[in-house]
CSV table of C-alpha atoms and ligand atoms in Angstrom, one decimal:
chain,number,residue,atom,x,y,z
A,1210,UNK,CA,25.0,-9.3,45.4
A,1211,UNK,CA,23.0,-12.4,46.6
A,1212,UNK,CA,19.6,-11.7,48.2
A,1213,UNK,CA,20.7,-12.6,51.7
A,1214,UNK,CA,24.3,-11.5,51.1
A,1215,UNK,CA,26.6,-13.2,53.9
A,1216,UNK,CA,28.8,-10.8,55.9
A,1217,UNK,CA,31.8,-11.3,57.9
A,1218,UNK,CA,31.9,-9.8,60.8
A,1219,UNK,CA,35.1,-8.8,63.0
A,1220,UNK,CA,35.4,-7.4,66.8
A,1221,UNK,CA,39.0,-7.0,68.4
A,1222,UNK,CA,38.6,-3.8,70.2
A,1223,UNK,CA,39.6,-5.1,73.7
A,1224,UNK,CA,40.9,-8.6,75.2
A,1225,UNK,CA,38.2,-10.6,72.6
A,1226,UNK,CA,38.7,-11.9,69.4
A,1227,UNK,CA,35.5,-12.6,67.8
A,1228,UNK,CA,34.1,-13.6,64.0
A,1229,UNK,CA,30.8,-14.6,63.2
A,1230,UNK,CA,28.8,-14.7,60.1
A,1231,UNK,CA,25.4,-12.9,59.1
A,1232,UNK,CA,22.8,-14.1,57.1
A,1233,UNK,CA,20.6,-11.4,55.8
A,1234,UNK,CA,20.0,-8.5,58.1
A,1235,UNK,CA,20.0,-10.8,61.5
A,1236,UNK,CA,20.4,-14.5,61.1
A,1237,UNK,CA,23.6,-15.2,63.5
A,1238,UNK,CA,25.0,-18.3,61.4
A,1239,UNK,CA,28.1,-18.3,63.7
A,1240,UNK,CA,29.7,-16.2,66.6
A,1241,UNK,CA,32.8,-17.0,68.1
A,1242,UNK,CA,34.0,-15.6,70.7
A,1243,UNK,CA,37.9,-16.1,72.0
A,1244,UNK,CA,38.4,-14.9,75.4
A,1245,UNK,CA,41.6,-13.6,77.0
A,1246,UNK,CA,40.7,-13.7,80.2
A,1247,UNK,CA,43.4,-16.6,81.3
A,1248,UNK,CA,46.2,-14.3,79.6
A,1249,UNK,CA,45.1,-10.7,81.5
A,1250,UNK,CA,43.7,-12.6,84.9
A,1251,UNK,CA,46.9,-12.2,86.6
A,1252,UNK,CA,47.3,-8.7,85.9
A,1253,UNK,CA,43.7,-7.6,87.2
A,1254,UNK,CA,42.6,-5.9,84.3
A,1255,UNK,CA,43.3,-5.7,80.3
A,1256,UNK,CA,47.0,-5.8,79.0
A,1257,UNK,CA,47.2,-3.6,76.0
A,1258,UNK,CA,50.1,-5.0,74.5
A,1259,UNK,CA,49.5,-8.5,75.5
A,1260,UNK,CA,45.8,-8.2,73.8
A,1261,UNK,CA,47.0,-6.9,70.7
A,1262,UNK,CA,49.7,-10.0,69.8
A,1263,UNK,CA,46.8,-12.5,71.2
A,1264,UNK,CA,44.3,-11.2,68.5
A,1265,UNK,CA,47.1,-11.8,66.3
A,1266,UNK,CA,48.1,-15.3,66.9
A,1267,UNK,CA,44.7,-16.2,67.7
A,1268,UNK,CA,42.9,-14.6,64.4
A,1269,UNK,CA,43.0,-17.5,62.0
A,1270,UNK,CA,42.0,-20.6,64.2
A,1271,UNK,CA,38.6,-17.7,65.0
A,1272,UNK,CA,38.4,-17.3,61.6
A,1273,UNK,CA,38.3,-21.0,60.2
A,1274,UNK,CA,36.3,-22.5,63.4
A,1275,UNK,CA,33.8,-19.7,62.3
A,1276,UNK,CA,33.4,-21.1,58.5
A,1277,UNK,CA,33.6,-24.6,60.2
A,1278,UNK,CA,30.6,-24.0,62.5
A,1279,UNK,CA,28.9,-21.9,59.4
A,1280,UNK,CA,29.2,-24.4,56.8
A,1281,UNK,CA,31.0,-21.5,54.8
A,1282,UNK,CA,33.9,-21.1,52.8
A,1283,UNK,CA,36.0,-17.7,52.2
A,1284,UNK,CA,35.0,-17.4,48.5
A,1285,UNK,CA,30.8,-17.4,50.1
A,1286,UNK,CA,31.3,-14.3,51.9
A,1287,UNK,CA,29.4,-10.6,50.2
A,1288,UNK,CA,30.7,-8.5,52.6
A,1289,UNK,CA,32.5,-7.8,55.2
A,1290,UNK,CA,32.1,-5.3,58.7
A,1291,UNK,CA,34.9,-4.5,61.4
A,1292,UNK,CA,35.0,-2.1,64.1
A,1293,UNK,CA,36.5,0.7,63.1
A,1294,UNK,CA,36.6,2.5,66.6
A,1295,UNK,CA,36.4,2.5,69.9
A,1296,UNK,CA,38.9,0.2,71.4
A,1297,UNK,CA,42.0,0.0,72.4
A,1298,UNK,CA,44.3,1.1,69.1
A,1299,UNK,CA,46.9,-1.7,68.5
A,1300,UNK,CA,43.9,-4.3,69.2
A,1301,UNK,CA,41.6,-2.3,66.5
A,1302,UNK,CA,44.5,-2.2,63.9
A,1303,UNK,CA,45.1,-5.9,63.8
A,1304,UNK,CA,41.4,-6.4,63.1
A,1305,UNK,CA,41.1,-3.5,60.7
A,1306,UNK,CA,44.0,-4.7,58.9
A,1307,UNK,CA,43.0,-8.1,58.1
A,1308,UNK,CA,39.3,-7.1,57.5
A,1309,UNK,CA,41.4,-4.6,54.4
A,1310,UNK,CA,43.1,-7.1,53.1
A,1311,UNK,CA,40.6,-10.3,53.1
A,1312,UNK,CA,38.5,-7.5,51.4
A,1313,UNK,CA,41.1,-7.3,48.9
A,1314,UNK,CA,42.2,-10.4,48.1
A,1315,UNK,CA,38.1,-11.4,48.0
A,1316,UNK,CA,37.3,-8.4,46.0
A,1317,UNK,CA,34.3,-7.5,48.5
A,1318,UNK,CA,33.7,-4.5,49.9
A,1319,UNK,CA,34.2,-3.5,53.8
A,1320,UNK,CA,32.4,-1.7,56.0
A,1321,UNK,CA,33.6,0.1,59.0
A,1322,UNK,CA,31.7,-0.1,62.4
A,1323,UNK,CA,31.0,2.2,65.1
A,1324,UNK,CA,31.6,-0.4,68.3
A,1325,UNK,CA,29.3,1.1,70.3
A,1326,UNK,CA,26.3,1.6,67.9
A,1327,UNK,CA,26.7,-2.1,67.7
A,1328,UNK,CA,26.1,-2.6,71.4
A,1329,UNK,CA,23.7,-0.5,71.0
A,1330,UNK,CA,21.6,-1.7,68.7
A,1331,UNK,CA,22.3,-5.5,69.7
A,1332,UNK,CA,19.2,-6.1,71.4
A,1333,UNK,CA,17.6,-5.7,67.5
A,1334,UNK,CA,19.3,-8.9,67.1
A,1335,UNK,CA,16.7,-11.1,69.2
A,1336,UNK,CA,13.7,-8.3,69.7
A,1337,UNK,CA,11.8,-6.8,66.7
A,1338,UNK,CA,12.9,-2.8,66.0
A,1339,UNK,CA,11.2,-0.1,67.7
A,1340,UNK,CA,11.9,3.5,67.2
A,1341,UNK,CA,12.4,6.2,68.8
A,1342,UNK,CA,14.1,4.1,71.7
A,1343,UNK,CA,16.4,4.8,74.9
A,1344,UNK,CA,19.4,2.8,74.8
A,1345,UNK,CA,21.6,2.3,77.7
A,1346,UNK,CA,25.1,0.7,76.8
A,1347,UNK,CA,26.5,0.1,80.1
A,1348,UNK,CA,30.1,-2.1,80.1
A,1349,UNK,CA,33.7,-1.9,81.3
A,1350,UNK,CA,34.7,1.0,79.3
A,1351,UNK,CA,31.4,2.7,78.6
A,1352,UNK,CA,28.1,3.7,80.4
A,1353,UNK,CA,26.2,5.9,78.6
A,1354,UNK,CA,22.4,7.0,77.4
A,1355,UNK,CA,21.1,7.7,74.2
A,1356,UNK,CA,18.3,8.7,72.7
A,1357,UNK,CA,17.7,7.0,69.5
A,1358,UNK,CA,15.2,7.9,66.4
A,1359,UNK,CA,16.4,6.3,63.7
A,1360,UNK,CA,19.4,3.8,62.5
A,1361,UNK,CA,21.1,7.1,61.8
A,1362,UNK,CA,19.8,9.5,63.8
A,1363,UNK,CA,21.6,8.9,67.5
A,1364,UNK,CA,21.8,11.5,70.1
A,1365,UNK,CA,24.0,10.8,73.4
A,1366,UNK,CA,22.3,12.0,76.3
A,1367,UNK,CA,24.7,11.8,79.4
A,1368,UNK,CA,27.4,9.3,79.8
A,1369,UNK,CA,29.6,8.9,83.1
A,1370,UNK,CA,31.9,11.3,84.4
A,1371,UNK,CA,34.1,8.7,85.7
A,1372,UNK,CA,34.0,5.2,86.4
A,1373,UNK,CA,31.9,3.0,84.0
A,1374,UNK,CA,29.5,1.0,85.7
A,1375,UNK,CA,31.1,-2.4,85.1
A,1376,UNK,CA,34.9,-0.8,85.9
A,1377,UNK,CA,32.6,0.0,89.4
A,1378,UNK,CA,32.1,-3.9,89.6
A,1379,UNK,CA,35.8,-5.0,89.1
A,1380,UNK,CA,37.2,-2.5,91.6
A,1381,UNK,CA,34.5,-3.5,93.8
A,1382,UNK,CA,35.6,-6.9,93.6
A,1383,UNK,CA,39.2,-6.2,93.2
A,1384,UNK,CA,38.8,-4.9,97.2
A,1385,UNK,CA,37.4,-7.9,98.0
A,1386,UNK,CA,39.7,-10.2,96.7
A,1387,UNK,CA,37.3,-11.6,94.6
A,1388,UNK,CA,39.0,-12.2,91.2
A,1389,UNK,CA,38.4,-10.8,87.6
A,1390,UNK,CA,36.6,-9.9,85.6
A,1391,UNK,CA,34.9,-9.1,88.9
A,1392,UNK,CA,30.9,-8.3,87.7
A,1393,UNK,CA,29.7,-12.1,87.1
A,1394,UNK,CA,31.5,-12.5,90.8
A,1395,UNK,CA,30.0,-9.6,92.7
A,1396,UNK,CA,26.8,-10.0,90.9
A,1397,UNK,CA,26.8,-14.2,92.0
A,1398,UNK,CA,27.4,-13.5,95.4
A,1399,UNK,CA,25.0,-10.8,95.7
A,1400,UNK,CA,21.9,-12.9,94.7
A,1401,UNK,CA,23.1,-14.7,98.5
A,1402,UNK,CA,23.0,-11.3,100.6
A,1403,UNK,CA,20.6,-8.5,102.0
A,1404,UNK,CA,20.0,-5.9,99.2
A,1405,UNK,CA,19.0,-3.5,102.7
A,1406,UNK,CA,22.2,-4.5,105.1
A,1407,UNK,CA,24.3,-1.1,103.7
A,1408,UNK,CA,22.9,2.1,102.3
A,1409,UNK,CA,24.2,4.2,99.1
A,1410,UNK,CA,23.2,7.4,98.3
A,1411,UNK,CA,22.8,8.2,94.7
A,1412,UNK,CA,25.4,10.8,92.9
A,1413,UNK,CA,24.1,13.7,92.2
A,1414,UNK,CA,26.0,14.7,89.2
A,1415,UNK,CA,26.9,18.4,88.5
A,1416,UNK,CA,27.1,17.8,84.8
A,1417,UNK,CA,23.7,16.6,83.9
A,1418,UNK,CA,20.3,15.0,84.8
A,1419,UNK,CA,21.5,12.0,82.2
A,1420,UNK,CA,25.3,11.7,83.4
A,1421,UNK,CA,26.6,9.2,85.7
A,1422,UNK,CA,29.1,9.0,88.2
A,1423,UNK,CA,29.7,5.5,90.1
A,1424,UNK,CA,33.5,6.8,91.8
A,1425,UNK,CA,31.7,8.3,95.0
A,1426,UNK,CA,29.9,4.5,95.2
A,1427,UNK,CA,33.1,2.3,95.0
A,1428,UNK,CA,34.4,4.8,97.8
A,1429,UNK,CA,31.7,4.6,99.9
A,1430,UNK,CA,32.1,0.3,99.4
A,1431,UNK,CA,36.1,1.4,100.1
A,1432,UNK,CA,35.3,3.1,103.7
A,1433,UNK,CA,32.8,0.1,104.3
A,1434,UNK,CA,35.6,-2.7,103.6
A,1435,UNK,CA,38.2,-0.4,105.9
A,1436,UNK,CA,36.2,-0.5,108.8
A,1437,UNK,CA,35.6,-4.2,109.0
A,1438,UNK,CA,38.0,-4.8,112.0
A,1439,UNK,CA,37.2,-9.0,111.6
A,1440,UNK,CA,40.0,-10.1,109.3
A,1441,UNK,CA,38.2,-13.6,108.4
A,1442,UNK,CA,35.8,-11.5,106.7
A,1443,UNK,CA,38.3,-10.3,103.7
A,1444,UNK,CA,41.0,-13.4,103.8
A,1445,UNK,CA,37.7,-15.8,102.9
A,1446,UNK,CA,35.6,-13.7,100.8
A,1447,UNK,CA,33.8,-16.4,99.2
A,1448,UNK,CA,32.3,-17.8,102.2
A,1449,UNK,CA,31.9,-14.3,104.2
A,1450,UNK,CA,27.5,-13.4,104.8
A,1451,UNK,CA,29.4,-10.1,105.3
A,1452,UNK,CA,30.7,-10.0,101.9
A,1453,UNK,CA,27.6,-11.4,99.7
A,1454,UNK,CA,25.6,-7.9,101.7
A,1455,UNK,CA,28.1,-6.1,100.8
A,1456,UNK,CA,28.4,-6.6,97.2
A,1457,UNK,CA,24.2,-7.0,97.2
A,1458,UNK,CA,23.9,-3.5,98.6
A,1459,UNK,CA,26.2,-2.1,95.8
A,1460,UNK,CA,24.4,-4.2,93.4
A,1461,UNK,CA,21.5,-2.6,94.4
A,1462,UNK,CA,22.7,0.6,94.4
A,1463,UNK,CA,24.5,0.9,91.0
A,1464,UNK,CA,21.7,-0.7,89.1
A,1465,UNK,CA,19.3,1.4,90.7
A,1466,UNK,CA,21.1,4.0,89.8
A,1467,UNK,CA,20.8,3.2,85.9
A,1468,UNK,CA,17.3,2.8,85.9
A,1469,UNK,CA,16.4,6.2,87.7
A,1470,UNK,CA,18.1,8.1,84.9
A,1471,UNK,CA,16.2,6.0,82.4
A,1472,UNK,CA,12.8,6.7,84.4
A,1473,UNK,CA,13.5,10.3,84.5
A,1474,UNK,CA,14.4,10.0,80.7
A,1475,UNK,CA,11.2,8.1,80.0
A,1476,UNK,CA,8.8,11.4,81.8
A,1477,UNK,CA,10.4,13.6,78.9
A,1478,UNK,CA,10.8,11.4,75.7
A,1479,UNK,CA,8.3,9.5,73.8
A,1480,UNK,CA,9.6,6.3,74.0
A,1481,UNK,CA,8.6,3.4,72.7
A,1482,UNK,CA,11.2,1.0,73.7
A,1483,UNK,CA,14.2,1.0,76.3
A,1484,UNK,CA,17.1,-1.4,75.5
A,1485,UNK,CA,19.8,-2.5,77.7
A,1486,UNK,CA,23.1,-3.8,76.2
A,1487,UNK,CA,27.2,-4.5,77.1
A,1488,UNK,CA,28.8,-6.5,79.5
A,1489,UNK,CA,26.7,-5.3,82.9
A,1490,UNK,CA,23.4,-6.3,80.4
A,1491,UNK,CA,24.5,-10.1,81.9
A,1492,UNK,CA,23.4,-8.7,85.7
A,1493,UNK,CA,20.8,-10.7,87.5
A,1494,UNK,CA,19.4,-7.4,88.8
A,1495,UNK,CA,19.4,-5.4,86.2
A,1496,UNK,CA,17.5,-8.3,84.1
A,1497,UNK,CA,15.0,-8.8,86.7
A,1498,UNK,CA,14.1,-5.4,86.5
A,1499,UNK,CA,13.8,-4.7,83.2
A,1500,UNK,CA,11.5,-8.0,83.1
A,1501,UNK,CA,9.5,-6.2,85.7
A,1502,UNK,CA,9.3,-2.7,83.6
A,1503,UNK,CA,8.3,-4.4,80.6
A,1504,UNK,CA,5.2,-3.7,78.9
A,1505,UNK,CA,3.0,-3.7,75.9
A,1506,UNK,CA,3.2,-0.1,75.7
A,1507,UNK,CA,6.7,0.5,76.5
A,1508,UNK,CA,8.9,-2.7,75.7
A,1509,UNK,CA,12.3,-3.1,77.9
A,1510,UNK,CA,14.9,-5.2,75.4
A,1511,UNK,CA,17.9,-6.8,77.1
A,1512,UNK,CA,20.7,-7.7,74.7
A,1513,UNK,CA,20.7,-11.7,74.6
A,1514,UNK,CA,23.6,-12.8,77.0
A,1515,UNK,CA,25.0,-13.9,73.5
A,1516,UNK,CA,25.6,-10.5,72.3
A,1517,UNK,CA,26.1,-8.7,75.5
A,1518,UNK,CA,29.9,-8.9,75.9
A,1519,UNK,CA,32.0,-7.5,73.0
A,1520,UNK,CA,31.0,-10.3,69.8
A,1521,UNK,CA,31.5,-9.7,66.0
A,1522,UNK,CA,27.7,-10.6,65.5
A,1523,UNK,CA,26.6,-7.3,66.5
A,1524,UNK,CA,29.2,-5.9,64.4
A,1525,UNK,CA,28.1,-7.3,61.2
A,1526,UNK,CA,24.5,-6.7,62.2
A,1527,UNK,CA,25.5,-2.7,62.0
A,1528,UNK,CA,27.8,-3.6,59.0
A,1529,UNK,CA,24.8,-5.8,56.6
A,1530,UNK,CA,22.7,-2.6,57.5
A,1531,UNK,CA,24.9,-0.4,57.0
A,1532,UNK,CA,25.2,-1.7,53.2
A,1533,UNK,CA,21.9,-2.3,52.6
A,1534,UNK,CA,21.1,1.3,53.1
A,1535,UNK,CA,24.5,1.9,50.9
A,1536,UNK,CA,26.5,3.8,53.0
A,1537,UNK,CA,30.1,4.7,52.5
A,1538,UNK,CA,32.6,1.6,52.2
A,1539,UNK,CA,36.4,1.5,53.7
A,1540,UNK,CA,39.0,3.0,51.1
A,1541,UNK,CA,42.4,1.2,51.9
A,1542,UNK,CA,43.7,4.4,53.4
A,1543,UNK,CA,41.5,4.8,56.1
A,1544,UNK,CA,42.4,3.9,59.7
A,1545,UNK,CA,41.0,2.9,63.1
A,1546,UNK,CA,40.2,5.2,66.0
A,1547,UNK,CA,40.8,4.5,70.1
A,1548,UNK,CA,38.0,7.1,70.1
A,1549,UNK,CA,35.4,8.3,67.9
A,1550,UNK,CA,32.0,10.5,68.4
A,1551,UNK,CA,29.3,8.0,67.1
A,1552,UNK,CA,27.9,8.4,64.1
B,873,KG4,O1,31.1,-5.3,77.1
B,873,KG4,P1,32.2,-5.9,77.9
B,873,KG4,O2,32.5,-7.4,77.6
B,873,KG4,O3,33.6,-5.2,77.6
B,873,KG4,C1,33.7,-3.9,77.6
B,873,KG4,O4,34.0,-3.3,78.7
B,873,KG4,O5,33.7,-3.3,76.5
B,873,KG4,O6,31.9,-5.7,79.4
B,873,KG4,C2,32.7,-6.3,80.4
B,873,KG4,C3,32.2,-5.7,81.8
B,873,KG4,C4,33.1,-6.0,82.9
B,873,KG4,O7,33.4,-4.8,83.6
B,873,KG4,C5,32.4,-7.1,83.7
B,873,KG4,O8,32.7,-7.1,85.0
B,873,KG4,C6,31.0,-6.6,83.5
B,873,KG4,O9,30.9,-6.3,82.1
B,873,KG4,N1,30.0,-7.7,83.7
B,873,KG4,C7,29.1,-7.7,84.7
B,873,KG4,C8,28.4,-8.9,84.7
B,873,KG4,N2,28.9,-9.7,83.7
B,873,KG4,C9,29.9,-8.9,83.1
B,873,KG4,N3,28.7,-6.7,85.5
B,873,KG4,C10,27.7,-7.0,86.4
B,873,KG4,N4,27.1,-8.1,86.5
B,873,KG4,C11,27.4,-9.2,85.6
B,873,KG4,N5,26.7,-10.3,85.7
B,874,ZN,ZN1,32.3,-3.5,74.0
């Protein structure tokens, strides 16, 4: 194995197909990321079945404009990662599957991938490690807190008891007639209102001091919207003052709502870094605050807005380590999981 061993790495776990190639333990050679929005857009949300045959048609054009834009050719890959679970299950297999067999016919090993110990960890890519750190993975299928001491030793504090935070954002926007995927929207629109023009009270959430729940706050925007008795307000969205202080107060009110559990975290556990990754990492507000937080004595790391979305970089950043510290490879009878307790 070379020195810097190349690895491939693969992500179709949702509406995304994306390769990229790993130099080493973190230099991103390529990342390419195919986007289904266009095919799911009219729908309002992720098509299973649709997503799976689109990460099937679309695999090999990914797949060769990655070796294009890396300079790289099949037979120059060491390795190769894929996630292994979560996801949606006929979107994982078609990944899995081709990650077996070009490990096969290539004679290199694979590596399976936890996806969300990638996101996780995907701040590592740009920032330099720092253990023990709080993670906060917060996308449109997950929001969740970890405590994390090592690469292998992860413990899942609280996660949300219903609603992810970025599922908050689309149905948010969803009621507003604002399109999909509705978080860059709401989130655009906000940075034009008053933050103070509507008040939210925080959940308190039976489970847990860690958990989340964000249904109570997308009712709450619900009962706001169905009281507006001016109907230029809701046919015109995009132009409506009434709109942008609507989604700003939410804005304010969700991503508040992250950082008091990672504050209250913070008073019990020695940390020495917080990092912030997933899709809602792209949020204005949640970046300007974590710019604000950060410190020499306590860093705040925000995923790059390369690797905040799903992306195979991150993938075979978990995968190169992964390897390097020689744990276990794929055997060709092992399968892909919708769900899976990280490990
Ligand atoms: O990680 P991701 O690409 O997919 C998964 O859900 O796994 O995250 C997508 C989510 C969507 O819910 C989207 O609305 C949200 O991230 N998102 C945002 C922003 N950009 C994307 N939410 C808030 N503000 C943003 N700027
Ligand atoms: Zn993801």
């Amino acid at each position: 194995m070379a020195n810097f061993p190349v690895t491939l790495g693969i992500d179709t776990s949702c509406d995304e197909t994306s390769i990229a190639l790993l130099k080493g333990e973190k230099e991103v050679l390529a990342n390419v990321i195919s986007s289904q929005i266009k095919i799911h857009q009219d729908f309002g949300g992720v098509v299973p079945e649709l997503a799976s045959r689109a990460h099937l048609e679309n695999f090999d054009l990914v797949l060769k404009e990655c070796l294009s834009k890396a300079g790289l050719s099949l037979d120059q890959i060491d390795q190769i990662a894929v996630t292994q679970s979560p996801g949606l299950i006929g979107c994982l297999l078609v990944g899995f599957n081709f990650a077996k067999a070009l490990g096969l016919s290539q004679k290199i090993p694979v590596f399976g991938v936890h996806h969300l110990k990638a996101h996780l960890l995907s701040p590592q890519l740009t920032h330099p490690k720092e253990y023990p750190f709080l993670g906060l993975v917060v996308s449109g299928g997950h929001t969740a807190l970890y405590w994390v001491e090592s690469f292998e030793e992860i413990k899942m504090l609280g996660s949300t008891v219903d609603d992810a935070v970025g599922e908050a954002y689309d149905k948010v926007a969803k009621m507003l007639n604002l399109g999909y995927p509705g978080g860059p929207i709401v989130d655009r629109l906000a940075q034009q209102g008053d933050n103070n023009r509507f008040e939210f009270k925080e959940a308190f959430v039976k489970k847990g001091k860690y958990h989340f729940s964000f249904s109570g706050l997308k009712t709450a925007v619900r009962r706001i919207i169905n009281q507006q008795t001016d109907s230029k307000e809701i046919t015109n969205p995009q132009e409506s003052q009434w709109v942008r202080d609507l989604c700003a107060s939410f804005q304010k009110a969700a991503i508040e709502t992250l950082f008091n559990k990672i504050k209250r975290a913070l008073k019990e556990l020695p940390a020495k870094a917080v990092l912030i990754s997933g899709g809602v990492a792209m949020n204005s507000y949640l970046r300007a605050l974590s710019a604000k937080l950060d410190g020499p004595d306590l860093k705040f790391q925000v995923a790059h807005p390369q690797y905040c979305t799903d992306n195979a970089a991150m993938i075979a950043y978990i995968g190169a380590a992964q390897a390097q510290k020689g744990q276990k490879l794929l055997d060709l009878d092992q399968n892909a999981y919708a769900s899976a307790a990280l490990w």
